[in-house]
Amino acid sequence: MRVLAVKIGRILSPGFSNFLSLLNNLSVVRQFGRPSLYTTLISTDELIEPSAQFAVQVSMAAQLRKWGLKPAALLGHSSGEMAACYLAGIYDLTQALTLLYQRYYYLQRMLNKGGGLLIVAATVEQILPYLSALGAEPAVVIAGRNSISLLIVWACK
């Protein structure tokens, strides 16, 4: 997704003033000691990538609104969830970017300690017996749920 966000950002920035204006004004991540989101379109910093994706998504929406297009629905996954929440008015810009940044900050911190994430095509009911068999302090836990039958499990080292 980052590669697509970078390409879209580079294509739209020069020719669309609304897109570029909003992208340049998304400076909330600077409170975390990070560069502007426009600068991050060429960054390789994994912590800032979701914020850059968010910025491109929100800036594209602003450009579409300028042209008079309004969404009938807002959907998103991962960084797109936060963009959809912001665009729907659930979070303001600072809240959305702060939540997004913190989410990936703590995820990266946990990954740096060892272990990893795995997507499993199973329901909670299907996976619980396996986790229960691991004992009181399992090395594997359910970390998230993408759908009824698609789970994210976390495995500790």
Coordinates of N, CA and C in Angstrom, one line a residue:
M1 N 0.8 -1.2 0.0 CA 0.0 0.0 0.0 C 0.9 1.3 0.0
R2 N 2.0 1.2 0.7 CA 2.8 2.4 0.8 C 3.3 2.8 -0.6
V3 N 3.7 1.9 -1.4 CA 4.2 2.2 -2.8 C 3.1 2.9 -3.5
L4 N 1.9 2.4 -3.4 CA 0.7 3.1 -4.1 C 0.5 4.5 -3.6
A5 N 0.6 4.7 -2.2 CA 0.4 6.0 -1.6 C 1.4 6.9 -2.1
V6 N 2.7 6.5 -2.2 CA 3.8 7.3 -2.7 C 3.5 7.8 -4.1
K7 N 3.2 6.8 -5.0 CA 2.9 7.1 -6.4 C 1.8 8.1 -6.5
I8 N 0.7 7.9 -5.8 CA -0.5 8.8 -5.9 C -0.1 10.2 -5.4
G9 N 0.6 10.2 -4.2 CA 1.0 11.5 -3.7 C 1.9 12.3 -4.6
R10 N 2.9 11.6 -5.3 CA 3.7 12.3 -6.2 C 3.0 12.7 -7.5
I11 N 2.0 11.9 -7.9 CA 1.3 12.3 -9.1 C 0.3 13.5 -8.8
L12 N -0.4 13.5 -7.7 CA -1.4 14.5 -7.4 C -0.8 15.8 -6.9
S13 N 0.3 15.7 -6.2 CA 0.9 16.9 -5.5 C 1.1 18.1 -6.4
P14 N 1.7 17.9 -7.6 CA 2.0 19.1 -8.4 C 0.8 19.8 -9.0
G15 N -0.2 19.0 -9.4 CA -1.3 19.6 -10.1 C -2.6 19.9 -9.4
F16 N -2.7 19.5 -8.2 CA -4.0 19.7 -7.5 C -3.7 20.4 -6.2
S17 N -4.1 21.7 -6.1 CA -3.8 22.6 -5.0 C -4.4 22.1 -3.7
N18 N -5.7 21.7 -3.7 CA -6.3 21.2 -2.5 C -5.6 20.0 -1.9
F19 N -5.2 19.1 -2.8 CA -4.5 17.9 -2.3 C -3.2 18.3 -1.6
L20 N -2.4 19.1 -2.3 CA -1.1 19.5 -1.8 C -1.2 20.4 -0.5
S21 N -2.2 21.3 -0.5 CA -2.4 22.1 0.7 C -2.7 21.3 1.9
L22 N -3.6 20.4 1.8 CA -4.0 19.6 3.0 C -2.8 18.7 3.4
L23 N -2.1 18.1 2.4 CA -1.0 17.2 2.6 C 0.1 18.0 3.4
N24 N 0.4 19.2 3.0 CA 1.4 20.1 3.7 C 0.9 20.5 5.1
N25 N -0.4 20.6 5.3 CA -0.9 21.1 6.6 C -1.0 19.9 7.6
L26 N -0.8 18.7 7.2 CA -1.0 17.6 8.2 C 0.3 17.5 9.0
S27 N 0.5 18.4 9.9 CA 1.8 18.4 10.7 C 1.7 17.8 12.1
V28 N 0.6 17.2 12.4 CA 0.4 16.6 13.7 C 1.5 15.7 14.1
V29 N 2.0 14.9 13.1 CA 3.0 13.9 13.5 C 4.3 14.6 13.9
R30 N 4.5 15.9 13.7 CA 5.7 16.5 14.2 C 5.8 16.5 15.7
Q31 N 4.7 16.4 16.4 CA 4.7 16.3 17.8 C 5.4 15.1 18.3
F32 N 5.5 14.1 17.4 CA 6.3 12.8 17.8 C 7.7 12.9 17.3
G33 N 8.2 14.1 16.9 CA 9.5 14.2 16.4 C 9.7 13.7 15.0
R34 N 8.7 13.7 14.2 CA 8.7 13.2 12.8 C 8.6 14.3 11.9
P35 N 9.1 14.1 10.6 CA 9.0 15.1 9.6 C 7.6 15.3 9.1
S36 N 7.4 16.3 8.3 CA 6.0 16.5 7.7 C 5.6 15.3 6.9
L37 N 4.3 15.1 6.7 CA 3.8 14.0 6.0 C 4.2 14.1 4.5
Y38 N 4.3 15.3 4.0 CA 4.7 15.4 2.6 C 6.1 14.9 2.4
T39 N 7.0 15.2 3.3 CA 8.3 14.7 3.3 C 8.4 13.2 3.4
T40 N 7.4 12.6 4.1 CA 7.4 11.1 4.4 C 7.0 10.3 3.1
L41 N 6.5 11.0 2.1 CA 6.2 10.2 0.9 C 7.4 9.6 0.3
I42 N 8.6 10.1 0.6 CA 9.8 9.4 0.1 C 10.6 8.8 1.3
S43 N 10.0 8.7 2.4 CA 10.6 8.1 3.6 C 10.6 6.6 3.6
T44 N 11.5 6.0 4.4 CA 11.4 4.5 4.6 C 11.2 4.2 6.0
D45 N 10.8 5.2 6.8 CA 10.5 5.0 8.2 C 9.2 4.2 8.4
E46 N 9.2 3.0 8.9 CA 8.0 2.2 9.0 C 7.0 2.8 9.9
L47 N 7.4 3.6 10.9 CA 6.4 4.2 11.9 C 5.6 5.3 11.2
I48 N 6.2 5.9 10.2 CA 5.5 7.1 9.6 C 4.7 6.6 8.4
E49 N 5.0 5.5 7.8 CA 4.3 5.0 6.6 C 2.7 5.0 6.7
P50 N 2.2 4.5 7.8 CA 0.7 4.5 7.9 C 0.2 6.0 7.9
S51 N 0.9 6.9 8.5 CA 0.5 8.3 8.6 C 0.6 8.9 7.2
A52 N 1.6 8.5 6.4 CA 1.7 9.0 5.0 C 0.5 8.5 4.2
Q53 N 0.2 7.2 4.4 CA -1.0 6.6 3.7 C -2.3 7.4 4.0
F54 N -2.4 7.6 5.3 CA -3.6 8.4 5.8 C -3.6 9.7 5.1
A55 N -2.5 10.4 5.1 CA -2.4 11.7 4.5 C -2.9 11.7 3.0
V56 N -2.4 10.8 2.3 CA -2.8 10.7 0.9 C -4.3 10.4 0.8
Q57 N -4.8 9.5 1.6 CA -6.2 9.2 1.5 C -7.1 10.4 1.8
V58 N -6.7 11.1 2.9 CA -7.5 12.3 3.3 C -7.4 13.4 2.3
S59 N -6.2 13.6 1.8 CA -5.9 14.6 0.8 C -6.7 14.3 -0.5
M60 N -6.7 13.1 -0.9 CA -7.5 12.7 -2.1 C -9.0 13.0 -1.9
A61 N -9.5 12.7 -0.7 CA -10.9 13.0 -0.4 C -11.2 14.5 -0.5
A62 N -10.2 15.3 0.1 CA -10.4 16.7 0.0 C -10.5 17.2 -1.4
Q63 N -9.6 16.7 -2.3 CA -9.6 17.1 -3.7 C -10.9 16.7 -4.4
L64 N -11.4 15.5 -4.1 CA -12.7 15.0 -4.6 C -13.9 15.9 -4.2
R65 N -13.8 16.3 -2.9 CA -14.9 17.2 -2.4 C -14.8 18.5 -3.1
K66 N -13.6 19.0 -3.4 CA -13.5 20.3 -4.1 C -14.2 20.2 -5.5
W67 N -14.1 19.0 -6.1 CA -14.8 18.8 -7.4 C -16.3 18.6 -7.2
G68 N -16.8 18.5 -6.0 CA -18.2 18.4 -5.7 C -18.6 16.9 -5.5
L69 N -17.7 16.0 -5.4 CA -18.0 14.6 -5.2 C -18.1 14.3 -3.7
K70 N -19.1 13.7 -3.3 CA -19.3 13.3 -1.9 C -19.5 11.8 -1.7
P71 N -18.9 11.2 -0.8 CA -19.0 9.7 -0.6 C -20.4 9.3 -0.1
A72 N -20.9 8.2 -0.5 CA -22.1 7.7 0.0 C -21.8 6.8 1.2
A73 N -20.6 6.3 1.3 CA -20.1 5.5 2.4 C -18.6 5.6 2.6
L74 N -18.1 5.4 3.8 CA -16.7 5.4 4.0 C -16.2 4.1 4.6
L75 N -15.3 3.5 4.0 CA -14.7 2.2 4.4 C -13.2 2.3 4.5
G76 N -12.6 1.5 5.4 CA -11.2 1.5 5.4 C -10.7 0.3 6.2
H77 N -9.4 0.0 6.0 CA -8.8 -1.1 6.7 C -7.4 -0.6 7.2
S78 N -7.0 -0.9 8.4 CA -5.7 -0.5 8.9 C -5.6 1.0 8.9
S79 N -4.7 1.6 8.2 CA -4.6 3.1 8.2 C -5.8 3.7 7.6
G80 N -6.5 3.0 6.7 CA -7.7 3.4 6.0 C -8.9 3.6 7.0
E81 N -8.9 2.8 8.1 CA -9.9 2.9 9.1 C -9.9 4.3 9.7
M82 N -8.7 4.8 10.0 CA -8.5 6.1 10.6 C -8.9 7.2 9.7
A83 N -8.5 7.0 8.4 CA -8.9 8.0 7.4 C -10.5 8.1 7.3
A84 N -11.1 6.9 7.3 CA -12.6 6.9 7.2 C -13.2 7.5 8.4
C85 N -12.7 7.3 9.6 CA -13.2 7.9 10.8 C -13.0 9.4 10.8
Y86 N -11.9 9.8 10.4 CA -11.7 11.3 10.3 C -12.6 11.9 9.3
L87 N -12.7 11.3 8.1 CA -13.6 11.9 7.0 C -15.1 11.9 7.4
A88 N -15.4 10.9 8.3 CA -16.8 10.8 8.7 C -17.1 11.7 9.9
G89 N -16.1 12.4 10.4 CA -16.2 13.3 11.6 C -16.2 12.6 12.9
I90 N -15.8 11.4 13.0 CA -15.7 10.7 14.3 C -14.6 11.2 15.1
Y91 N -13.4 11.4 14.4 CA -12.2 11.9 15.1 C -11.8 13.2 14.3
D92 N -11.2 14.2 15.1 CA -10.7 15.3 14.4 C -9.3 14.9 13.9
L93 N -8.6 15.8 13.2 CA -7.4 15.4 12.5 C -6.3 15.0 13.5
T94 N -6.2 15.8 14.6 CA -5.2 15.5 15.6 C -5.5 14.1 16.3
Q95 N -6.7 13.8 16.6 CA -7.1 12.6 17.2 C -6.7 11.4 16.3
A96 N -7.1 11.5 15.0 CA -6.9 10.4 14.1 C -5.5 10.1 13.9
L97 N -4.7 11.2 13.6 CA -3.2 10.9 13.4 C -2.5 10.4 14.7
T98 N -2.9 11.0 15.8 CA -2.3 10.5 17.1 C -2.7 9.0 17.3
L99 N -3.9 8.7 17.2 CA -4.3 7.2 17.4 C -3.6 6.3 16.4
L100 N -3.5 6.8 15.1 CA -2.8 6.0 14.1 C -1.3 5.8 14.4
Y101 N -0.7 6.9 14.8 CA 0.7 6.9 15.1 C 1.0 6.0 16.3
Q102 N 0.2 6.2 17.4 CA 0.4 5.4 18.6 C 0.2 3.9 18.4
R103 N -0.8 3.6 17.6 CA -1.1 2.2 17.2 C 0.1 1.5 16.6
Y104 N 0.7 2.2 15.6 CA 1.9 1.6 15.0 C 3.1 1.7 15.8
Y105 N 3.2 2.7 16.6 CA 4.4 2.8 17.5 C 4.4 1.6 18.5
Y106 N 3.3 1.3 19.1 CA 3.3 0.2 20.1 C 3.4 -1.1 19.4
L107 N 2.8 -1.2 18.2 CA 3.0 -2.5 17.5 C 4.4 -2.7 17.1
Q108 N 5.1 -1.7 16.6 CA 6.5 -1.8 16.3 C 7.4 -2.1 17.5
R109 N 7.0 -1.5 18.6 CA 7.7 -1.8 19.9 C 7.6 -3.2 20.3
M110 N 6.4 -3.8 20.2 CA 6.2 -5.2 20.5 C 7.0 -6.1 19.6
L111 N 6.9 -5.8 18.3 CA 7.6 -6.6 17.3 C 9.1 -6.6 17.6
N112 N 9.7 -5.5 18.0 CA 11.1 -5.3 18.3 C 11.5 -6.2 19.5
K113 N 10.6 -6.5 20.4 CA 10.9 -7.3 21.5 C 10.9 -8.8 21.2
G114 N 10.5 -9.2 20.0 CA 10.5 -10.6 19.6 C 9.1 -11.1 19.4
G115 N 9.0 -12.0 18.6 CA 7.6 -12.6 18.3 C 7.2 -12.0 17.0
G116 N 5.9 -12.2 16.7 CA 5.4 -11.7 15.5 C 3.9 -11.9 15.3
L117 N 3.3 -11.4 14.3 CA 1.9 -11.4 14.0 C 1.7 -12.4 12.9
L118 N 0.5 -13.1 12.9 CA 0.2 -14.1 11.9 C -1.3 -14.0 11.7
I119 N -1.7 -13.9 10.4 CA -3.2 -13.9 10.1 C -3.6 -15.4 9.9
V120 N -4.7 -15.8 10.6 CA -5.2 -17.2 10.6 C -6.6 -17.2 10.1
A121 N -6.9 -18.0 9.2 CA -8.3 -18.2 8.7 C -9.0 -19.1 9.6
A122 N -9.6 -18.6 10.7 CA -10.3 -19.3 11.7 C -11.2 -18.4 12.5
T123 N -12.2 -19.0 13.1 CA -13.0 -18.2 14.0 C -12.4 -18.3 15.4
V124 N -12.9 -17.4 16.3 CA -12.4 -17.4 17.7 C -12.7 -18.8 18.3
E125 N -13.9 -19.3 18.0 CA -14.3 -20.6 18.6 C -13.3 -21.7 18.1
Q126 N -12.9 -21.6 16.9 CA -12.0 -22.7 16.3 C -10.6 -22.6 16.9
I127 N -10.1 -21.4 17.2 CA -8.7 -21.2 17.6 C -8.6 -21.3 19.2
L128 N -9.6 -21.0 19.9 CA -9.5 -21.0 21.4 C -9.1 -22.4 22.0
P129 N -9.5 -23.5 21.5 CA -9.1 -24.8 22.0 C -7.5 -24.9 21.9
Y130 N -7.0 -24.4 20.8 CA -5.5 -24.5 20.7 C -4.8 -23.6 21.6
L131 N -5.3 -22.4 21.8 CA -4.7 -21.5 22.8 C -4.9 -22.0 24.2
S132 N -6.0 -22.6 24.5 CA -6.2 -23.1 25.9 C -5.2 -24.2 26.2
A133 N -4.9 -25.0 25.2 CA -4.0 -26.1 25.4 C -2.5 -25.6 25.7
L134 N -2.3 -24.4 25.5 CA -0.9 -23.8 25.8 C -0.7 -23.5 27.2
G135 N -1.8 -23.5 28.0 CA -1.6 -23.3 29.5 C -2.1 -21.9 29.9
A136 N -1.7 -21.6 31.1 CA -2.2 -20.3 31.8 C -1.6 -19.1 31.1
E137 N -0.4 -19.1 30.7 CA 0.3 -18.0 30.1 C 0.7 -18.4 28.7
P138 N -0.2 -18.4 27.7 CA 0.1 -18.8 26.4 C 1.1 -17.9 25.7
A139 N 1.9 -18.6 24.8 CA 2.9 -17.8 24.0 C 2.2 -17.2 22.8
V140 N 0.9 -17.6 22.6 CA 0.2 -17.2 21.4 C -1.2 -16.6 21.9
V141 N -1.5 -15.4 21.5 CA -2.8 -14.8 21.9 C -3.5 -14.2 20.6
I142 N -4.8 -14.1 20.7 CA -5.5 -13.4 19.7 C -5.3 -11.9 19.8
A143 N -4.7 -11.3 18.8 CA -4.3 -9.9 18.9 C -5.4 -9.0 18.2
G144 N -6.1 -9.6 17.3 CA -7.1 -8.8 16.5 C -8.0 -9.7 15.7
R145 N -9.0 -9.0 15.2 CA -10.0 -9.8 14.4 C -10.4 -9.0 13.2
N146 N -10.0 -9.4 12.0 CA -10.3 -8.7 10.8 C -11.7 -9.0 10.3
S147 N -12.2 -10.2 10.6 CA -13.6 -10.6 10.3 C -14.0 -11.8 11.2
I148 N -15.1 -12.3 11.0 CA -15.6 -13.4 11.8 C -14.6 -14.6 11.7
S149 N -14.1 -14.8 10.5 CA -13.3 -16.0 10.3 C -11.8 -15.7 9.9
L150 N -11.4 -14.5 10.3 CA -10.0 -14.1 10.0 C -9.4 -13.4 11.2
L151 N -8.5 -14.1 11.9 CA -7.9 -13.5 13.1 C -6.5 -13.2 12.9
I152 N -6.0 -12.3 13.8 CA -4.6 -12.0 13.9 C -4.1 -12.5 15.2
V153 N -3.1 -13.4 15.2 CA -2.6 -13.9 16.4 C -1.2 -13.4 16.6
W154 N -0.8 -13.2 17.9 CA 0.5 -12.7 18.3 C 1.2 -13.9 18.9
A155 N 2.4 -14.1 18.5 CA 3.3 -15.1 19.1 C 4.5 -14.5 19.7
C156 N 4.7 -14.8 21.0 CA 5.8 -14.3 21.8 C 7.0 -15.2 21.5
K157 N 8.2 -14.7 21.7 CA 9.4 -15.5 21.6 C 9.5 -16.4 22.8

